[in-house]
Coordinates of C-alpha atoms in Angstrom, one line a residue:
Chain U
X20 CA -10.7 12.9 -4.9
X21 CA -8.1 10.9 -6.7
X22 CA -8.9 7.5 -8.1
X23 CA -6.7 4.7 -9.5
X24 CA -7.9 2.1 -11.9
X25 CA -6.3 -1.2 -12.8
X26 CA -8.4 -2.8 -15.5
X27 CA -6.6 -6.1 -15.7
X28 CA -7.7 -8.3 -12.8
X29 CA -5.3 -11.2 -13.9
X30 CA -2.5 -11.7 -16.4
X31 CA -0.3 -14.5 -17.3
X32 CA 3.1 -14.6 -18.9
X33 CA 5.7 -17.2 -19.6
X34 CA 9.2 -17.1 -18.0
X35 CA 11.6 -14.8 -19.9
X36 CA 8.9 -13.0 -21.7
X37 CA 7.8 -9.3 -21.3
X38 CA 4.5 -8.2 -19.8
X39 CA 2.9 -4.9 -19.3
X40 CA 0.4 -4.0 -16.5
X41 CA -1.9 -1.1 -17.0
X42 CA -2.9 1.7 -14.6
X43 CA -4.8 4.9 -15.1
X44 CA -5.6 7.6 -12.6
X45 CA -7.7 10.6 -12.2
X46 CA -6.5 13.8 -10.5
X47 CA -6.6 17.5 -10.9
X48 CA -3.1 17.9 -9.3
X49 CA -0.1 18.8 -11.3
X50 CA 2.5 17.5 -8.8
X51 CA 2.2 14.0 -7.5
X52 CA 3.9 10.6 -7.2
X53 CA 3.0 7.2 -8.6
X54 CA 4.1 3.8 -7.4
X55 CA 3.9 0.2 -8.2
X56 CA 3.9 -2.2 -5.3
X57 CA 4.3 -6.0 -5.5
X58 CA 2.6 -8.3 -3.1
X59 CA 3.8 -11.9 -3.3
X60 CA 2.0 -14.8 -1.6
X61 CA 3.9 -14.0 1.6
X62 CA 1.6 -10.9 1.7
X63 CA 4.5 -8.5 2.2
X64 CA 4.1 -5.2 0.3
X65 CA 7.2 -4.4 -1.6
X66 CA 7.9 -1.2 -3.5
X67 CA 8.8 -1.9 -7.1
X68 CA 9.2 1.5 -8.6
X69 CA 8.4 5.1 -8.1
X70 CA 7.8 8.0 -10.5
X71 CA 7.6 11.7 -9.8
X72 CA 5.1 13.5 -12.0
X73 CA 7.4 16.5 -12.6
X74 CA 10.0 14.2 -14.2
X75 CA 9.5 13.5 -17.9
X76 CA 11.9 10.6 -17.9
X77 CA 10.4 7.2 -17.2
X78 CA 11.7 5.4 -14.1
X79 CA 13.6 2.2 -14.4
X80 CA 14.6 -0.4 -11.8
X81 CA 16.5 -3.3 -13.3
X82 CA 13.9 -5.4 -15.2
X83 CA 11.1 -3.1 -14.2
X84 CA 10.3 0.1 -16.1
X85 CA 7.3 2.4 -16.4
X86 CA 5.6 4.2 -19.3
X87 CA 4.3 7.4 -17.7
X88 CA 2.0 9.4 -19.9
X89 CA 1.0 12.5 -17.8
X90 CA -1.5 13.9 -20.3
X91 CA -3.2 10.6 -20.6
X92 CA -3.0 10.0 -16.9
X93 CA -1.5 6.6 -17.6
X94 CA 1.2 4.7 -15.7
X95 CA 1.9 1.2 -17.0
X96 CA 4.5 -1.2 -15.6
X97 CA 6.7 -3.3 -17.9
X98 CA 8.4 -6.4 -16.6
X99 CA 11.1 -7.7 -18.9
X100 CA 12.6 -11.2 -18.7
X101 CA 9.8 -12.3 -16.4
X102 CA 10.9 -14.7 -13.6
X103 CA 8.9 -17.1 -11.5
X104 CA 9.5 -14.9 -8.5
X105 CA 7.6 -12.1 -10.2
X106 CA 4.4 -14.0 -9.6
X107 CA 2.4 -11.7 -7.3
X108 CA -0.3 -9.2 -7.0
X109 CA 0.7 -5.8 -8.3
X110 CA -0.8 -2.6 -7.1
X111 CA -0.6 0.8 -8.7
X112 CA -0.8 3.7 -6.2
X113 CA -1.1 7.5 -6.3
X114 CA 0.2 10.0 -3.8
X115 CA -0.3 13.7 -3.5
X116 CA 2.7 15.2 -1.7
X117 CA 1.9 17.2 1.4
X118 CA 4.2 19.7 3.2
X119 CA 4.2 17.6 6.3
X120 CA 5.8 14.7 4.4
X121 CA 2.8 12.5 5.4
X122 CA 2.1 10.0 2.7
X123 CA -1.5 9.2 1.9
X124 CA -1.6 6.6 -0.8
X125 CA -4.6 5.8 -3.0
X126 CA -4.3 2.2 -4.3
X127 CA -5.8 0.5 -7.3
X128 CA -7.6 -2.8 -7.0
X129 CA -4.6 -4.8 -8.2
X130 CA -3.5 -7.1 -11.0
X131 CA -2.7 -10.7 -10.3
X132 CA 0.3 -11.8 -12.4
X133 CA 1.2 -15.4 -12.9
X134 CA 4.5 -16.3 -14.4
X135 CA 4.7 -19.9 -15.7
X136 CA 7.7 -22.0 -16.7
Chain Z
X5 CA 16.3 -5.0 11.5
X6 CA 12.7 -5.9 12.2
X7 CA 11.1 -3.0 10.3
X8 CA 7.3 -3.0 10.9
X9 CA 6.0 -5.7 13.2
X10 CA 2.3 -6.6 13.4
X11 CA 0.7 -9.0 15.9
X12 CA -1.2 -11.2 15.6
X13 CA -0.7 -12.7 12.1
X14 CA -4.1 -14.5 12.2
X15 CA -7.2 -14.0 14.3
X16 CA -10.7 -15.3 14.4
X17 CA -13.4 -13.4 16.2
X18 CA -17.1 -13.8 16.9
X19 CA -19.4 -11.0 16.0
X20 CA -19.5 -8.5 18.8
X21 CA -16.1 -9.4 20.3
X22 CA -13.4 -6.8 20.6
X23 CA -9.7 -6.9 19.9
X24 CA -6.6 -4.8 19.3
X25 CA -4.2 -5.2 16.5
X26 CA -0.7 -4.1 17.5
X27 CA 1.9 -2.5 15.3
X28 CA 5.4 -1.4 16.1
X29 CA 8.2 0.1 14.0
X30 CA 11.9 0.4 14.8
X31 CA 12.9 2.9 12.1
X32 CA 12.2 6.0 14.1
X33 CA 9.5 7.0 11.6
X34 CA 7.1 9.8 12.4
X35 CA 4.1 8.7 10.3
X36 CA 2.2 5.4 10.8
X37 CA -0.9 4.0 9.0
X38 CA -3.5 1.3 9.1
X39 CA -4.9 -0.1 5.9
X40 CA -7.3 -2.9 5.1
X41 CA -7.2 -5.1 2.1
X42 CA -10.3 -6.7 0.6
X43 CA -10.6 -8.7 -2.6
X44 CA -11.3 -6.4 -5.5
X45 CA -10.9 -3.3 -3.4
X46 CA -7.2 -2.8 -3.1
X47 CA -5.9 -1.3 0.1
X48 CA -7.9 1.4 1.8
X49 CA -6.7 3.7 4.5
X50 CA -8.5 3.3 7.9
X51 CA -6.6 5.7 10.1
X52 CA -3.3 7.4 10.1
X53 CA -1.0 9.2 12.5
X54 CA 1.1 11.8 10.8
X55 CA 3.2 12.3 13.9
X56 CA 3.3 11.2 17.6
X57 CA 0.3 12.5 19.4
X58 CA -1.9 12.9 16.4
X59 CA -4.4 10.6 14.6
X60 CA -6.8 11.2 11.8
X61 CA -9.5 9.3 9.9
X62 CA -8.8 7.8 6.5
X63 CA -11.3 6.5 3.9
X64 CA -13.0 3.8 6.0
X65 CA -12.7 4.6 9.7
X66 CA -16.1 3.5 10.9
X67 CA -16.0 0.7 13.5
X68 CA -12.4 1.3 14.4
X69 CA -10.4 3.3 16.9
X70 CA -6.6 3.9 17.0
X71 CA -4.0 4.9 19.6
X72 CA -0.6 6.3 18.9
X73 CA 0.9 5.0 22.1
X74 CA 4.4 6.5 21.4
X75 CA 6.5 7.1 18.4
X76 CA 7.0 3.4 17.8
X77 CA 3.6 1.9 18.4
X78 CA 0.2 2.4 16.6
X79 CA -2.6 0.1 17.6
X80 CA -6.0 -0.5 15.9
X81 CA -9.0 -1.5 17.9
X82 CA -12.2 -3.1 16.9
X83 CA -14.7 -2.5 19.7
X84 CA -17.5 -4.7 18.4
X85 CA -16.4 -6.8 15.5
X86 CA -18.7 -7.3 12.5
X87 CA -18.4 -9.8 9.6
X88 CA -17.9 -6.8 7.3
X89 CA -14.5 -6.3 9.1
X90 CA -13.2 -9.6 7.8
X91 CA -10.1 -8.5 6.0
X92 CA -6.4 -8.4 5.9
X93 CA -5.0 -5.5 7.9
X94 CA -1.7 -3.8 7.2
X95 CA 0.3 -1.4 9.3
X96 CA 2.8 0.9 7.6
X97 CA 5.2 3.6 8.5
X98 CA 7.1 6.4 6.7
X99 CA 9.5 9.1 7.4
X100 CA 7.8 12.5 7.7
X101 CA 9.5 15.4 6.1
X102 CA 10.9 13.3 3.3
X103 CA 8.0 12.8 0.9
X104 CA 10.2 10.8 -1.4
X105 CA 10.6 8.2 1.2
X106 CA 8.7 4.9 0.7
X107 CA 6.2 3.3 2.9
X108 CA 7.3 0.3 4.9
X109 CA 4.6 -2.3 5.4
X110 CA 4.2 -5.0 8.0
X111 CA 3.3 -8.5 7.0
X112 CA -0.4 -8.2 7.7
X113 CA -3.0 -9.6 10.0
X114 CA -5.7 -11.9 8.6
X115 CA -8.8 -11.3 10.5
X116 CA -12.0 -13.3 10.2
X117 CA -15.2 -12.3 12.0
X118 CA -17.8 -15.1 12.2

């Protein structure tokens, strides 16, 4: 069974600075997907970024980028130019693709990020 | 567009009471899911429905039942609520056949069982 580990329960960063959230996972699969989801105080789950394991290039979405190290099974999220609106819980998630297209995500326990002025 | 709608947003139950959490999506998605979120545990899959007419157990199905009423609706039922079921419950949906498609989540139901 796949497992996802987020070893940082809480992190703090000042506005405009850069912060990196860590995520490691365990799987015997060679093809899979990795995700970072953001959950602000509103509780809404928002997809931040997605990485396909077969792609060597790290995914980037505006201020958000990942450092995907497949051999090390590591998938960290870097947030550049942090903004107050980035304050949220961040979840790392793993998905093994199935032929049916059904998505069965395995989530980590989350990292609470606080961005201060 | 409403996306994924969950009702109710908050609920307090006494031990042994029953209730049904409702979920509806208007995106014509085939797959729907129920997750629970507990502090320090992340989100865990309770049940899922890969397509209309099918349901399957996830990681933590005990104490729950589900019904895929039609393509739009997927309900979660607690027959006899227990304090261990105090949690935030999320419904989600995705488009089957396109595994690159993301999950769309509802806004959650905060359930307290006393």
